[in-house]
Short mmCIF file of C-alpha atoms in Angstrom, two decimals:
data_model
loop_
_atom_site.label_atom_id
_atom_site.label_comp_id
_atom_site.label_asym_id
_atom_site.label_seq_id
_atom_site.Cartn_x
_atom_site.Cartn_y
_atom_site.Cartn_z
CA UNK A 1 -30.17 -43.83 -53.40
CA UNK A 2 -28.81 -40.27 -53.56
CA UNK A 3 -28.68 -38.10 -50.47
CA UNK A 4 -32.22 -37.09 -49.57
CA UNK A 5 -32.75 -33.33 -49.09
CA UNK A 6 -34.07 -31.86 -45.87
CA UNK A 7 -36.96 -29.39 -45.90
CA UNK A 8 -38.25 -26.40 -44.00
CA UNK A 9 -41.83 -25.63 -44.95
CA UNK A 10 -44.74 -23.48 -43.93
CA UNK A 11 -47.74 -25.64 -43.13
CA UNK A 12 -50.70 -23.33 -42.62
CA UNK A 13 -54.02 -24.17 -41.01
CA UNK A 14 -56.29 -26.88 -42.44
CA UNK A 15 -57.75 -24.25 -44.78
CA UNK A 16 -54.52 -24.66 -46.76
CA UNK A 17 -56.08 -27.80 -48.21
CA UNK A 18 -58.68 -25.68 -50.01
CA UNK A 19 -56.13 -23.21 -51.38
CA UNK A 20 -55.55 -24.37 -54.94
CA UNK A 21 -52.29 -22.45 -55.37
CA UNK A 22 -50.59 -23.52 -52.15
CA UNK A 23 -51.89 -27.08 -52.44
CA UNK A 24 -50.49 -27.37 -55.96
CA UNK A 25 -47.14 -25.91 -54.86
CA UNK A 26 -46.81 -28.54 -52.13
CA UNK A 27 -47.99 -31.31 -54.47
CA UNK A 28 -45.48 -30.33 -57.16
CA UNK A 29 -42.69 -30.20 -54.59
CA UNK A 30 -43.53 -33.68 -53.35
CA UNK A 31 -43.56 -35.03 -56.91
CA UNK A 32 -40.13 -33.54 -57.60
CA UNK A 33 -38.55 -35.31 -54.64
CA UNK A 34 -37.20 -38.83 -54.90
CA UNK A 35 -39.51 -41.10 -52.93
CA UNK A 36 -38.12 -41.27 -49.38
CA UNK A 37 -37.74 -44.43 -47.34
CA UNK A 38 -39.34 -42.70 -44.35
CA UNK A 39 -40.27 -39.20 -43.16
CA UNK A 40 -39.12 -37.59 -39.92
CA UNK A 41 -41.10 -34.42 -39.23
CA UNK A 42 -40.72 -31.77 -36.55
CA UNK A 43 -43.81 -29.60 -36.17
CA UNK A 44 -44.23 -26.24 -34.46
CA UNK A 45 -47.23 -27.68 -32.66
CA UNK A 46 -45.36 -30.17 -30.51
CA UNK A 47 -43.07 -28.63 -27.93
CA UNK A 48 -41.93 -31.22 -25.42
CA UNK A 49 -38.78 -31.77 -23.38
CA UNK A 50 -36.99 -34.07 -23.21
CA UNK A 51 -37.00 -34.64 -26.94
CA UNK A 52 -39.92 -36.95 -27.68
CA UNK A 53 -40.97 -39.31 -30.45
CA UNK A 54 -44.64 -39.96 -31.18
CA UNK A 55 -46.58 -42.81 -32.75
CA UNK A 56 -43.78 -45.25 -32.01
CA UNK A 57 -46.29 -48.10 -31.73
CA UNK A 58 -46.44 -48.41 -35.51
CA UNK A 59 -49.61 -46.43 -36.18
CA UNK A 60 -50.11 -42.73 -36.92
CA UNK A 61 -53.46 -41.46 -35.61
CA UNK A 62 -54.25 -37.77 -36.08
CA UNK A 63 -54.72 -34.98 -33.56
CA UNK A 64 -57.29 -32.35 -34.53
CA UNK A 65 -55.45 -29.61 -32.68
CA UNK A 66 -57.52 -26.65 -33.86
CA UNK A 67 -60.94 -25.19 -33.16
CA UNK A 68 -63.58 -23.16 -34.93
CA UNK A 69 -63.14 -24.81 -38.33
CA UNK A 70 -65.69 -26.48 -40.59
CA UNK A 71 -66.70 -30.04 -39.57
CA UNK A 72 -65.00 -31.56 -42.63
CA UNK A 73 -61.57 -30.76 -41.23
CA UNK A 74 -62.24 -32.96 -38.20
CA UNK A 75 -62.80 -35.94 -40.51
CA UNK A 76 -59.42 -35.74 -42.24
CA UNK A 77 -57.44 -38.96 -42.34
CA UNK A 78 -53.81 -39.72 -43.13
CA UNK A 79 -53.25 -43.42 -42.52
CA UNK A 80 -49.49 -43.55 -43.03
CA UNK A 81 -47.58 -46.42 -41.45
CA UNK A 82 -45.54 -45.64 -38.37
CA UNK A 83 -41.76 -45.87 -38.22
CA UNK A 84 -40.78 -47.67 -35.00
CA UNK A 85 -37.48 -48.83 -36.52
CA UNK A 86 -36.56 -45.23 -37.31
CA UNK A 87 -37.47 -44.24 -33.76
CA UNK A 88 -35.12 -46.88 -32.38
CA UNK A 89 -32.36 -45.68 -34.69
CA UNK A 90 -32.79 -42.07 -33.56
CA UNK A 91 -32.62 -43.04 -29.91
CA UNK A 92 -29.22 -44.56 -30.65
CA UNK A 93 -27.99 -41.48 -32.53
CA UNK A 94 -28.77 -38.86 -29.90
CA UNK A 95 -26.67 -38.73 -26.75
CA UNK A 96 -29.50 -37.24 -24.71
CA UNK A 97 -32.70 -38.52 -23.11
CA UNK A 98 -35.42 -39.39 -25.61
CA UNK A 99 -39.00 -39.93 -24.48
CA UNK A 100 -41.42 -42.24 -26.29
CA UNK A 101 -45.06 -41.19 -26.59
CA UNK A 102 -46.35 -44.18 -28.55
CA UNK A 103 -49.98 -43.05 -28.67
CA UNK A 104 -49.35 -39.43 -29.60
CA UNK A 105 -50.74 -38.84 -33.09
CA UNK A 106 -49.62 -36.53 -35.87
CA UNK A 107 -50.70 -32.91 -35.40
CA UNK A 108 -51.88 -30.64 -38.21
CA UNK A 109 -48.38 -29.19 -38.64
CA UNK A 110 -47.40 -32.66 -39.83
CA UNK A 111 -50.37 -34.10 -41.69
CA UNK A 112 -51.69 -30.99 -43.47
CA UNK A 113 -48.60 -30.59 -45.69
CA UNK A 114 -48.17 -34.36 -46.01
CA UNK A 115 -51.72 -34.71 -47.33
CA UNK A 116 -50.67 -32.61 -50.31
CA UNK A 117 -47.05 -33.68 -50.73
CA UNK A 118 -47.49 -37.44 -50.26
CA UNK A 119 -51.25 -38.04 -50.59
CA UNK A 120 -51.00 -41.83 -50.86
CA UNK A 121 -49.96 -42.00 -47.18
CA UNK A 122 -47.80 -45.04 -47.93
CA UNK A 123 -44.49 -43.74 -46.53
CA UNK A 124 -43.67 -44.39 -42.83
CA UNK A 125 -43.90 -41.20 -40.77
CA UNK A 126 -42.34 -40.36 -37.41
CA UNK A 127 -42.95 -37.09 -35.58
CA UNK A 128 -40.39 -35.56 -33.22
CA UNK A 129 -40.98 -32.81 -30.68
CA UNK A 130 -39.22 -29.46 -30.38
CA UNK A 131 -37.31 -29.86 -27.10
CA UNK A 132 -35.96 -26.29 -26.93
CA UNK A 133 -36.09 -22.94 -28.70
CA UNK A 134 -32.31 -22.51 -28.52
CA UNK A 135 -31.11 -22.27 -32.15
CA UNK A 136 -27.65 -23.70 -31.47
CA UNK A 137 -29.00 -26.76 -29.70
CA UNK A 138 -31.57 -27.37 -32.43
CA UNK A 139 -28.84 -27.01 -35.06
CA UNK A 140 -26.72 -29.61 -33.24
CA UNK A 141 -29.66 -32.02 -33.10
CA UNK A 142 -29.96 -31.59 -36.86
CA UNK A 143 -26.28 -32.37 -37.28
CA UNK A 144 -26.70 -35.60 -35.33
CA UNK A 145 -29.68 -36.59 -37.47
CA UNK A 146 -27.97 -35.72 -40.77
CA UNK A 147 -26.72 -39.29 -41.48
CA UNK A 148 -30.36 -40.38 -41.84
CA UNK A 149 -30.43 -38.48 -45.12
CA UNK A 150 -27.89 -40.92 -46.57
CA UNK A 151 -30.41 -43.69 -45.84
CA UNK A 152 -33.31 -42.04 -47.67
CA UNK A 153 -35.03 -40.42 -44.70
CA UNK A 154 -36.73 -37.13 -45.54
CA UNK A 155 -36.31 -34.71 -42.61
CA UNK A 156 -38.91 -31.93 -42.49
CA UNK A 157 -39.08 -28.90 -40.21
CA UNK A 158 -42.67 -27.65 -40.34
CA UNK A 159 -43.45 -24.12 -39.18
CA UNK A 160 -44.12 -20.72 -40.78
CA UNK A 161 -41.48 -18.16 -41.73
CA UNK A 162 -43.57 -15.40 -40.18
CA UNK A 163 -46.35 -16.16 -37.72
CA UNK A 164 -47.57 -12.98 -36.03
CA UNK A 165 -51.21 -14.06 -36.14
CA UNK A 166 -52.20 -11.82 -33.27
CA UNK A 167 -51.08 -8.80 -35.29
CA UNK A 168 -52.87 -9.81 -38.51
CA UNK A 169 -55.87 -7.60 -39.30
CA UNK A 170 -56.95 -9.01 -42.67
CA UNK A 171 -57.50 -12.77 -42.58
CA UNK A 172 -58.26 -13.18 -46.27
CA UNK A 173 -55.88 -15.57 -47.99
CA UNK A 174 -54.65 -12.95 -50.47
CA UNK A 175 -54.31 -10.17 -47.90
CA UNK A 176 -51.59 -7.59 -48.41
CA UNK A 177 -48.76 -8.65 -46.07
CA UNK A 178 -47.96 -6.21 -43.25
CA UNK A 179 -44.56 -4.54 -43.26
CA UNK A 180 -43.17 -6.63 -40.42
CA UNK A 181 -43.91 -9.81 -42.38
CA UNK A 182 -42.26 -8.70 -45.62
CA UNK A 183 -39.28 -7.19 -43.80
CA UNK A 184 -38.58 -10.40 -41.86
CA UNK A 185 -39.17 -12.57 -44.95
CA UNK A 186 -36.76 -10.61 -47.15
CA UNK A 187 -34.16 -10.46 -44.38
CA UNK A 188 -34.33 -14.25 -43.89
CA UNK A 189 -34.12 -14.79 -47.66
CA UNK A 190 -30.98 -12.68 -47.92
CA UNK A 191 -29.33 -14.28 -44.89
CA UNK A 192 -30.11 -17.79 -46.16
CA UNK A 193 -28.72 -16.96 -49.60
CA UNK A 194 -25.44 -15.99 -47.94
CA UNK A 195 -25.43 -19.13 -45.79
CA UNK A 196 -25.05 -16.92 -42.72
CA UNK A 197 -26.55 -19.35 -40.22
CA UNK A 198 -24.92 -17.52 -37.33
CA UNK A 199 -26.86 -14.38 -38.21
CA UNK A 200 -30.08 -16.36 -38.56
CA UNK A 201 -29.53 -17.76 -35.07
CA UNK A 202 -29.48 -14.18 -33.77
CA UNK A 203 -32.78 -13.32 -35.46
CA UNK A 204 -34.33 -11.98 -32.25
CA UNK A 205 -31.92 -9.05 -32.23
CA UNK A 206 -30.93 -8.77 -35.92
CA UNK A 207 -34.11 -9.38 -37.88
CA UNK A 208 -36.40 -6.51 -38.82
CA UNK A 209 -40.05 -7.09 -38.03
CA UNK A 210 -39.40 -8.64 -34.63
CA UNK A 211 -41.16 -9.35 -32.35
CA UNK A 212 -44.24 -9.01 -34.56
CA UNK A 213 -43.08 -11.66 -37.03
CA UNK A 214 -42.64 -14.16 -34.18
CA UNK A 215 -44.20 -13.07 -30.88
CA UNK A 216 -43.62 -16.71 -29.96
CA UNK A 217 -40.91 -18.60 -31.79
CA UNK A 218 -42.11 -22.20 -32.16
CA UNK A 219 -42.90 -21.73 -35.87
CA UNK A 220 -39.37 -20.56 -36.62
CA UNK A 221 -37.50 -23.02 -34.39
CA UNK A 222 -37.74 -26.02 -36.79
CA UNK A 223 -35.66 -24.14 -39.36
CA UNK A 224 -32.54 -24.75 -37.28
CA UNK A 225 -32.96 -28.54 -37.21
CA UNK A 226 -33.33 -28.49 -40.99
CA UNK A 227 -30.24 -26.32 -41.48
CA UNK A 228 -28.25 -28.51 -39.10
CA UNK A 229 -28.66 -31.46 -41.45
CA UNK A 230 -27.07 -29.61 -44.39
CA UNK A 231 -23.93 -31.12 -45.89
CA UNK A 232 -22.50 -27.62 -46.43
CA UNK A 233 -23.72 -25.11 -43.87
CA UNK A 234 -22.77 -22.09 -45.97
CA UNK A 235 -24.56 -23.29 -49.09
CA UNK A 236 -27.76 -21.44 -49.99
CA UNK A 237 -30.95 -23.49 -49.67
CA UNK A 238 -33.12 -24.00 -52.74
CA UNK A 239 -36.38 -22.06 -52.43
CA UNK A 240 -39.40 -24.17 -53.32
CA UNK A 241 -42.30 -21.90 -52.31
CA UNK A 242 -42.51 -18.19 -51.62
CA UNK A 243 -45.25 -15.63 -51.25
CA UNK A 244 -47.76 -14.85 -48.52
CA UNK A 245 -50.91 -16.37 -47.03
CA UNK A 246 -53.09 -14.14 -44.85
CA UNK A 247 -50.08 -11.82 -44.92
CA UNK A 248 -47.72 -14.43 -43.46
CA UNK A 249 -44.63 -15.61 -45.34
CA UNK A 250 -44.97 -19.16 -46.61
CA UNK A 251 -41.32 -19.26 -47.79
CA UNK A 252 -40.19 -22.88 -47.87
CA UNK A 253 -36.93 -24.46 -49.01
CA UNK A 254 -34.77 -27.55 -49.16
CA UNK A 255 -31.11 -28.03 -48.31
CA UNK A 256 -28.71 -30.35 -50.06
#
């Protein structure tokens, strides 16, 4: 098996599943990837220290961690097998405390994109928490996890390239993006194309559109784990999805 890429993707709310364009973009991306042996996903919606692993009992229940949506979204299912062997392997790779939360299910930052990318739910899935917002530490965790890619494990950081929901005024899917969203998106695109990870790590002070693009940073943090797994840190990622959803940048990419 060739080296499996690592992904950073925007996941959106459950309404993503009814968006024909975004759903098809995720589905096409999943079909283009070589079938992974297992999936390790880090979602913006699980912040827990020490670093934690969920669903280590071998099952992957779902958490409906949203409110105010149509009843159908609370009936979603994604019955993927768990990955307890992968969890054990990760515990051995990281020289830091790792907490098991065997009954913690997948949150919507994990299963919403997986429902479109791997709809058969037949690939083992393991979710990992975000233990810190520090870009350098997250990057180093990614570096430690990078050997998993040689074994066919697909590593996914799931967030949103811009996520200033509290500053969004038009919640229609095709809303014109606000200036802070486009400015941050284009800055990140240019920095990524240059492989300037050090600049990306200093996004709080260097990026235009801050702090509106990320008044809280949990949706951007997973990008650093993904980039840490790259074989060549200065190599530009391959963009898979771009554009905006409710004015937020859904830019998503994979690294070789």
